mmCIF file of C-alpha atoms and ligand atoms in Angstrom:
data_model
loop_
_atom_site.group_PDB
_atom_site.id
_atom_site.type_symbol
_atom_site.label_atom_id
_atom_site.label_comp_id
_atom_site.label_asym_id
_atom_site.label_seq_id
_atom_site.Cartn_x
_atom_site.Cartn_y
_atom_site.Cartn_z
ATOM 1 C CA GLY N 17 -123.305 -21.025 8.680
ATOM 2 C CA THR N 18 -122.213 -23.767 10.996
ATOM 3 C CA CYS N 19 -118.715 -22.370 11.197
ATOM 4 C CA CYS N 20 -119.781 -19.262 13.077
ATOM 5 C CA SER N 21 -121.727 -21.257 15.650
ATOM 6 C CA TYR N 22 -118.360 -22.697 16.620
ATOM 7 C CA ARG N 23 -117.119 -19.170 17.266
ATOM 8 C CA LEU N 24 -119.641 -18.974 20.099
ATOM 9 C CA ARG N 25 -118.044 -22.044 21.620
ATOM 10 C CA ASP N 26 -115.819 -20.706 24.358
ATOM 11 C CA ALA N 27 -112.461 -22.378 24.353
ATOM 12 C CA LEU N 28 -111.962 -24.426 27.507
ATOM 13 C CA HIS N 29 -108.686 -22.883 28.539
ATOM 14 C CA PRO N 30 -109.139 -20.536 31.548
ATOM 15 C CA LEU N 31 -107.676 -17.565 29.704
ATOM 16 C CA TRP N 32 -110.416 -17.737 27.041
ATOM 17 C CA GLN N 33 -113.167 -19.177 29.256
ATOM 18 C CA SER N 34 -115.282 -15.997 29.295
ATOM 19 C CA PRO N 35 -115.136 -13.401 26.556
ATOM 20 C CA LEU N 36 -112.553 -11.231 28.262
ATOM 21 C CA SER N 37 -113.463 -7.567 28.041
ATOM 22 C CA ILE N 38 -111.797 -4.606 29.714
ATOM 23 C CA PRO N 39 -113.956 -1.882 31.262
ATOM 24 C CA GLY N 40 -114.054 1.139 28.951
ATOM 25 C CA GLY N 41 -112.392 -0.739 26.086
ATOM 26 C CA THR N 42 -113.170 1.064 22.811
ATOM 27 C CA ARG N 43 -110.618 -0.558 20.486
ATOM 28 C CA GLN N 44 -110.440 -4.241 21.371
ATOM 29 C CA SER N 45 -109.237 -7.093 19.154
ATOM 30 C CA PRO N 46 -109.902 -9.372 17.350
ATOM 31 C CA ILE N 47 -112.739 -8.170 15.098
ATOM 32 C CA ASP N 48 -114.692 -9.428 12.110
ATOM 33 C CA ILE N 49 -113.506 -7.437 9.068
ATOM 34 C CA GLN N 50 -116.460 -6.751 6.740
ATOM 35 C CA TRP N 51 -114.805 -6.380 3.337
ATOM 36 C CA ARG N 52 -117.553 -4.123 1.943
ATOM 37 C CA ASP N 53 -117.341 -1.737 4.929
ATOM 38 C CA SER N 54 -113.565 -1.307 4.681
ATOM 39 C CA ILE N 55 -112.438 1.941 3.094
ATOM 40 C CA PHE N 56 -109.685 2.103 0.470
ATOM 41 C CA ASP N 57 -107.104 4.674 1.632
ATOM 42 C CA PRO N 58 -104.902 5.820 -1.285
ATOM 43 C CA TYR N 59 -102.503 7.423 1.197
ATOM 44 C CA LEU N 60 -101.583 4.043 2.692
ATOM 45 C CA ARG N 61 -98.049 3.255 1.567
ATOM 46 C CA PRO N 62 -96.678 -0.195 0.765
ATOM 47 C CA LEU N 63 -95.497 -2.002 3.867
ATOM 48 C CA LYS N 64 -91.686 -2.283 3.945
ATOM 49 C CA ILE N 65 -90.402 -5.378 5.713
ATOM 50 C CA SER N 66 -86.784 -6.295 6.263
ATOM 51 C CA TYR N 67 -85.942 -9.110 8.661
ATOM 52 C CA ASP N 68 -82.416 -10.289 9.509
ATOM 53 C CA PRO N 69 -82.598 -14.095 10.030
ATOM 54 C CA ASP N 70 -79.602 -13.924 12.391
ATOM 55 C CA THR N 71 -81.637 -11.957 14.961
ATOM 56 C CA CYS N 72 -83.619 -15.120 15.661
ATOM 57 C CA LEU N 73 -83.027 -16.305 19.257
ATOM 58 C CA HIS N 74 -85.204 -19.232 20.361
ATOM 59 C CA ILE N 75 -88.567 -20.917 20.150
ATOM 60 C CA TRP N 76 -90.557 -21.494 23.336
ATOM 61 C CA ASN N 77 -93.889 -22.661 24.689
ATOM 62 C CA ASN N 78 -95.232 -19.975 27.046
ATOM 63 C CA GLY N 79 -98.342 -21.932 28.010
ATOM 64 C CA TYR N 80 -100.602 -19.948 25.637
ATOM 65 C CA SER N 81 -98.905 -20.438 22.255
ATOM 66 C CA PHE N 82 -95.433 -21.175 20.909
ATOM 67 C CA LEU N 83 -93.385 -18.155 20.044
ATOM 68 C CA VAL N 84 -90.157 -17.404 18.187
ATOM 69 C CA GLU N 85 -88.343 -14.455 19.767
ATOM 70 C CA PHE N 86 -85.872 -12.090 18.174
ATOM 71 C CA GLU N 87 -82.958 -9.991 19.375
ATOM 72 C CA ASP N 88 -84.386 -6.467 19.379
ATOM 73 C CA SER N 89 -81.626 -4.273 20.809
ATOM 74 C CA MET N 90 -80.924 -2.830 17.342
ATOM 75 C CA ASP N 91 -82.885 -1.921 14.191
ATOM 76 C CA LYS N 92 -82.042 -5.164 12.409
ATOM 77 C CA SER N 93 -85.459 -6.745 11.820
ATOM 78 C CA ILE N 94 -87.884 -3.956 11.117
ATOM 79 C CA ILE N 95 -91.079 -2.887 9.375
ATOM 80 C CA MET N 96 -92.082 0.603 8.249
ATOM 81 C CA GLY N 97 -94.431 2.343 5.824
ATOM 82 C CA GLY N 98 -97.974 1.083 5.428
ATOM 83 C CA PRO N 99 -100.077 2.855 8.101
ATOM 84 C CA LEU N 100 -97.035 3.319 10.334
ATOM 85 C CA GLU N 101 -95.467 6.710 11.133
ATOM 86 C CA ASN N 102 -92.333 5.177 12.649
ATOM 87 C CA GLN N 103 -90.118 2.142 12.201
ATOM 88 C CA TYR N 104 -91.089 -0.845 14.366
ATOM 89 C CA ARG N 105 -88.782 -3.648 15.532
ATOM 90 C CA LEU N 106 -89.692 -7.340 15.365
ATOM 91 C CA LYS N 107 -89.949 -8.811 18.877
ATOM 92 C CA GLN N 108 -91.620 -12.190 18.357
ATOM 93 C CA PHE N 109 -94.098 -14.122 16.300
ATOM 94 C CA HIS N 110 -96.614 -16.735 17.412
ATOM 95 C CA PHE N 111 -99.801 -18.424 16.259
ATOM 96 C CA HIS N 112 -103.424 -19.055 17.285
ATOM 97 C CA TRP N 113 -105.237 -22.195 16.149
ATOM 98 C CA GLY N 114 -108.218 -24.487 16.693
ATOM 99 C CA ALA N 115 -108.781 -28.104 17.712
ATOM 100 C CA ILE N 116 -110.102 -28.756 14.184
ATOM 101 C CA ASN N 117 -109.825 -26.958 10.848
ATOM 102 C CA GLU N 118 -113.277 -25.352 11.228
ATOM 103 C CA TRP N 119 -111.975 -22.633 13.524
ATOM 104 C CA GLY N 120 -108.775 -21.233 15.063
ATOM 105 C CA SER N 121 -108.113 -17.715 13.756
ATOM 106 C CA GLU N 122 -108.708 -14.625 15.907
ATOM 107 C CA HIS N 123 -109.767 -12.231 13.145
ATOM 108 C CA THR N 124 -112.394 -13.221 10.600
ATOM 109 C CA ILE N 125 -113.186 -11.855 7.130
ATOM 110 C CA ASP N 126 -116.931 -11.505 6.502
ATOM 111 C CA SER N 127 -117.350 -14.030 9.344
ATOM 112 C CA ARG N 128 -115.079 -16.521 7.603
ATOM 113 C CA VAL N 129 -112.903 -18.281 10.172
ATOM 114 C CA TYR N 130 -109.508 -19.719 9.263
ATOM 115 C CA PRO N 131 -107.862 -22.729 10.922
ATOM 116 C CA ALA N 132 -104.999 -20.593 12.270
ATOM 117 C CA GLU N 133 -103.550 -17.075 12.394
ATOM 118 C CA LEU N 134 -99.928 -15.892 12.600
ATOM 119 C CA HIS N 135 -99.068 -12.746 14.569
ATOM 120 C CA LEU N 136 -95.767 -10.960 13.899
ATOM 121 C CA VAL N 137 -95.326 -8.560 16.823
ATOM 122 C CA HIS N 138 -93.281 -5.353 16.414
ATOM 123 C CA TRP N 139 -92.712 -2.389 18.771
ATOM 124 C CA ASN N 140 -92.089 1.330 18.160
ATOM 125 C CA ALA N 141 -88.417 1.656 19.040
ATOM 126 C CA VAL N 142 -88.320 5.245 17.733
ATOM 127 C CA LYS N 143 -90.707 6.526 20.405
ATOM 128 C CA TYR N 144 -90.123 4.065 23.269
ATOM 129 C CA GLU N 145 -87.176 2.574 25.112
ATOM 130 C CA SER N 146 -88.461 -0.986 25.442
ATOM 131 C CA PHE N 147 -91.115 -3.439 24.290
ATOM 132 C CA GLU N 148 -92.619 -3.430 27.805
ATOM 133 C CA GLU N 149 -93.072 0.347 27.619
ATOM 134 C CA ALA N 150 -94.449 0.243 24.069
ATOM 135 C CA VAL N 151 -97.085 -2.349 25.074
ATOM 136 C CA MET N 152 -98.764 0.386 27.154
ATOM 137 C CA GLU N 153 -98.880 3.087 24.446
ATOM 138 C CA GLY N 154 -101.494 3.743 21.747
ATOM 139 C CA ASN N 155 -98.904 3.685 18.935
ATOM 140 C CA GLY N 156 -96.594 1.274 20.699
ATOM 141 C CA LEU N 157 -97.112 -1.940 18.713
ATOM 142 C CA ALA N 158 -97.694 -3.056 15.141
ATOM 143 C CA VAL N 159 -98.866 -6.624 14.582
ATOM 144 C CA ILE N 160 -99.025 -8.242 11.139
ATOM 145 C CA GLY N 161 -101.753 -10.881 11.033
ATOM 146 C CA VAL N 162 -101.532 -13.656 8.427
ATOM 147 C CA PHE N 163 -104.278 -16.276 8.001
ATOM 148 C CA LEU N 164 -103.302 -19.922 7.532
ATOM 149 C CA LYS N 165 -105.579 -22.076 5.388
ATOM 150 C CA LEU N 166 -105.543 -25.796 4.640
ATOM 151 C CA GLY N 167 -103.767 -26.522 1.364
ATOM 152 C CA ALA N 168 -100.302 -27.222 0.074
ATOM 153 C CA TYR N 169 -97.373 -28.111 2.287
ATOM 154 C CA HIS N 170 -95.501 -24.988 3.416
ATOM 155 C CA GLU N 171 -91.739 -25.388 3.079
ATOM 156 C CA GLY N 172 -90.823 -22.398 5.270
ATOM 157 C CA LEU N 173 -93.159 -23.428 8.109
ATOM 158 C CA GLN N 174 -91.667 -26.924 8.289
ATOM 159 C CA LYS N 175 -88.540 -25.718 10.107
ATOM 160 C CA LEU N 176 -90.821 -24.481 12.897
ATOM 161 C CA VAL N 177 -92.923 -27.652 12.843
ATOM 162 C CA ASP N 178 -89.809 -29.810 13.207
ATOM 163 C CA ALA N 179 -88.860 -27.917 16.378
ATOM 164 C CA LEU N 180 -92.272 -28.259 18.093
ATOM 165 C CA PRO N 181 -91.719 -31.647 19.785
ATOM 166 C CA ALA N 182 -88.830 -30.024 21.685
ATOM 167 C CA VAL N 183 -91.205 -27.386 23.158
ATOM 168 C CA LYS N 184 -94.206 -29.685 23.761
ATOM 169 C CA HIS N 185 -94.671 -28.545 27.381
ATOM 170 C CA LYS N 186 -95.189 -25.124 28.947
ATOM 171 C CA ASP N 187 -91.879 -23.281 29.604
ATOM 172 C CA GLU N 188 -89.794 -25.545 27.354
ATOM 173 C CA ILE N 189 -87.423 -23.530 25.159
ATOM 174 C CA VAL N 190 -85.007 -24.408 22.404
ATOM 175 C CA GLU N 191 -82.286 -22.446 20.580
ATOM 176 C CA PHE N 192 -83.282 -21.422 17.070
ATOM 177 C CA ASP N 193 -80.304 -20.356 15.009
ATOM 178 C CA THR N 194 -81.555 -18.603 11.885
ATOM 179 C CA PHE N 195 -85.082 -18.174 10.672
ATOM 180 C CA ASP N 196 -86.448 -15.543 8.286
ATOM 181 C CA PRO N 197 -90.145 -14.971 9.093
ATOM 182 C CA SER N 198 -90.707 -13.224 5.746
ATOM 183 C CA CYS N 199 -91.033 -16.747 4.314
ATOM 184 C CA LEU N 200 -94.362 -16.892 6.201
ATOM 185 C CA LEU N 201 -95.785 -13.821 4.438
ATOM 186 C CA PRO N 202 -97.984 -14.082 1.337
ATOM 187 C CA SER N 203 -96.471 -12.461 -1.772
ATOM 188 C CA CYS N 204 -99.604 -10.299 -2.261
ATOM 189 C CA PRO N 205 -99.031 -6.847 -0.695
ATOM 190 C CA ASP N 206 -102.728 -6.191 0.055
ATOM 191 C CA TYR N 207 -103.795 -5.633 3.698
ATOM 192 C CA TRP N 208 -106.433 -4.126 5.940
ATOM 193 C CA THR N 209 -105.441 -1.944 8.891
ATOM 194 C CA TYR N 210 -107.267 -0.791 12.028
ATOM 195 C CA ALA N 211 -106.566 0.388 15.599
ATOM 196 C CA GLY N 212 -106.866 -2.454 18.127
ATOM 197 C CA SER N 213 -105.452 -4.235 21.133
ATOM 198 C CA LEU N 214 -103.523 -7.209 22.464
ATOM 199 C CA THR N 215 -105.746 -10.292 22.323
ATOM 200 C CA THR N 216 -104.564 -11.665 25.682
ATOM 201 C CA PRO N 217 -104.076 -9.889 29.006
ATOM 202 C CA PRO N 218 -103.120 -7.108 29.544
ATOM 203 C CA LEU N 219 -105.414 -6.463 26.480
ATOM 204 C CA THR N 220 -103.870 -2.987 26.161
ATOM 205 C CA GLU N 221 -105.091 -0.826 23.253
ATOM 206 C CA SER N 222 -101.655 -0.366 21.761
ATOM 207 C CA VAL N 223 -101.774 -2.286 18.476
ATOM 208 C CA THR N 224 -101.876 -0.976 14.915
ATOM 209 C CA TRP N 225 -103.166 -4.101 13.176
ATOM 210 C CA ILE N 226 -102.060 -4.971 9.642
ATOM 211 C CA ILE N 227 -104.120 -7.945 8.446
ATOM 212 C CA LYS N 228 -102.932 -9.510 5.162
ATOM 213 C CA LYS N 229 -105.701 -10.115 2.659
ATOM 214 C CA LYS N 230 -104.198 -13.335 1.268
ATOM 215 C CA ALA N 231 -103.815 -16.430 3.439
ATOM 216 C CA ILE N 232 -100.801 -18.744 3.283
ATOM 217 C CA GLU N 233 -101.391 -22.462 2.675
ATOM 218 C CA VAL N 234 -100.198 -25.147 5.079
ATOM 219 C CA ASP N 235 -101.033 -28.865 5.014
ATOM 220 C CA GLU N 236 -102.969 -31.010 7.504
ATOM 221 C CA ASN N 237 -99.844 -32.550 9.061
ATOM 222 C CA GLN N 238 -98.431 -29.096 9.749
ATOM 223 C CA LEU N 239 -101.645 -27.934 11.465
ATOM 224 C CA GLU N 240 -101.782 -31.209 13.432
ATOM 225 C CA ALA N 241 -98.254 -30.521 14.688
ATOM 226 C CA PHE N 242 -99.518 -27.311 16.362
ATOM 227 C CA ARG N 243 -102.273 -29.348 18.076
ATOM 228 C CA MET N 244 -99.737 -31.734 19.634
ATOM 229 C CA LEU N 245 -98.401 -28.971 21.850
ATOM 230 C CA LEU N 246 -99.577 -28.780 25.463
ATOM 231 C CA PHE N 247 -100.754 -25.898 27.653
ATOM 232 C CA THR N 248 -99.414 -27.890 30.607
ATOM 233 C CA SER N 249 -96.016 -28.375 32.209
ATOM 234 C CA PRO N 250 -94.231 -31.763 32.415
ATOM 235 C CA GLY N 251 -95.804 -33.936 35.120
ATOM 236 C CA GLU N 252 -99.183 -32.168 35.009
ATOM 237 C CA GLU N 253 -102.274 -33.781 33.520
ATOM 238 C CA GLU N 254 -101.875 -33.136 29.790
ATOM 239 C CA LYS N 255 -104.075 -30.463 28.195
ATOM 240 C CA ARG N 256 -103.655 -30.113 24.402
ATOM 241 C CA MET N 257 -102.803 -26.602 23.267
ATOM 242 C CA VAL N 258 -105.776 -25.859 20.979
ATOM 243 C CA ASP N 259 -108.426 -23.105 20.676
ATOM 244 C CA ASN N 260 -106.035 -20.435 21.986
ATOM 245 C CA PHE N 261 -107.952 -17.605 20.340
ATOM 246 C CA ARG N 262 -109.960 -14.754 21.851
ATOM 247 C CA PRO N 263 -113.647 -14.293 20.908
ATOM 248 C CA LEU N 264 -114.577 -11.500 18.471
ATOM 249 C CA GLN N 265 -114.871 -8.024 19.994
ATOM 250 C CA PRO N 266 -117.242 -5.175 19.048
ATOM 251 C CA LEU N 267 -116.058 -2.835 16.269
ATOM 252 C CA MET N 268 -117.472 0.210 18.123
ATOM 253 C CA ASN N 269 -116.484 3.527 16.550
ATOM 254 C CA ARG N 270 -113.758 2.207 14.233
ATOM 255 C CA THR N 271 -113.225 2.016 10.482
ATOM 256 C CA VAL N 272 -111.054 -0.579 8.807
ATOM 257 C CA ARG N 273 -108.964 0.773 5.937
ATOM 258 C CA SER N 274 -107.762 -1.258 2.971
ATOM 259 C CA SER N 275 -104.534 -0.768 1.013
ATOM 260 C CA PHE N 276 -106.264 -2.040 -2.140
ATOM 261 C CA GLN N 277 -109.388 -1.278 -4.190
HETATM 262 C C1 7R1 V 29 -97.274 -8.148 28.002
HETATM 263 O O1 7R1 V 29 -97.330 -7.964 26.622
HETATM 264 C C2 7R1 V 29 -97.863 -8.952 25.839
HETATM 265 C C3 7R1 V 29 -98.577 -10.039 26.343
HETATM 266 C C4 7R1 V 29 -99.081 -11.012 25.448
HETATM 267 C C5 7R1 V 29 -98.849 -10.882 24.089
HETATM 268 C C6 7R1 V 29 -99.359 -11.916 23.108
HETATM 269 C C7 7R1 V 29 -100.826 -11.725 22.811
HETATM 270 S S1 7R1 V 29 -101.131 -10.137 22.137
HETATM 271 C C8 7R1 V 29 -101.372 -10.714 20.580
HETATM 272 S S2 7R1 V 29 -101.505 -9.695 19.269
HETATM 273 N N1 7R1 V 29 -101.456 -12.053 20.525
HETATM 274 C C9 7R1 V 29 -101.255 -12.654 21.692
HETATM 275 O O2 7R1 V 29 -101.371 -13.859 21.853
HETATM 276 C C10 7R1 V 29 -98.151 -9.775 23.615
HETATM 277 O O3 7R1 V 29 -97.983 -9.704 22.265
HETATM 278 C C11 7R1 V 29 -97.804 -8.416 21.747
HETATM 279 C C12 7R1 V 29 -97.659 -8.832 24.481
HETATM 280 ZN ZN1 ZN V 30 -101.530 -13.287 18.932
#
């Protein structure tokens, strides 16, 4: 369909200019998840998520996306279960989105593209001393991916949207007192999981992906608020922060498992 032709459009931003690939990469992300090829795994446990809203630190524009970072010196905001052998600590969450609603997500489901995708990034604090160390290890990170689709206004997202004008430019940062990211998760427990990578440099193959089957709904104004952000610093020629997604990567020798039949 027309939507996938857009996927071939390389985003203009230098980071995504050419489909970045790393030599010898065998488990790169994002991928297209073919529903019919995913394999139900009855041994997959329910994902257990418990976030402490008081661990929320700040929201900032890092020049690629806007991210909300969390205090991760203790096991206060954690996930476990699902495909995970250890407990993982929440470090940050951020989004990827398009210039228009026709594209924006990194992963796709049967080639269906969503207007945006949320990534909740966690690191294996049982096995590693720091996030930076975990980023380099095969079982170091666990990222929950949630698709955003155009629909009803999202109450929980609005607190983030209201803070965006304060982080319009690269490197702007603003205190964020309490925020509970579980309000951004769909109520349906179903997910796919596969072994993948970071989707920006250093592209390390350290991510256990957990992609939620159900999308959350956000309205047009909320998506437009993302598109008002800038890649650029104050004083530079303004470049709108849009199309900050990586092109699809080859599945290679991987299977995607589903937690549902
Ligand atoms: C140096 O370590 C990094 C660098 C970049 C990101 C963000 C990338 S990776 C992803 S998933 N989505 C993104 O935009 C990290 O996130 C875990 C970790
Ligand atoms: Zn991401």
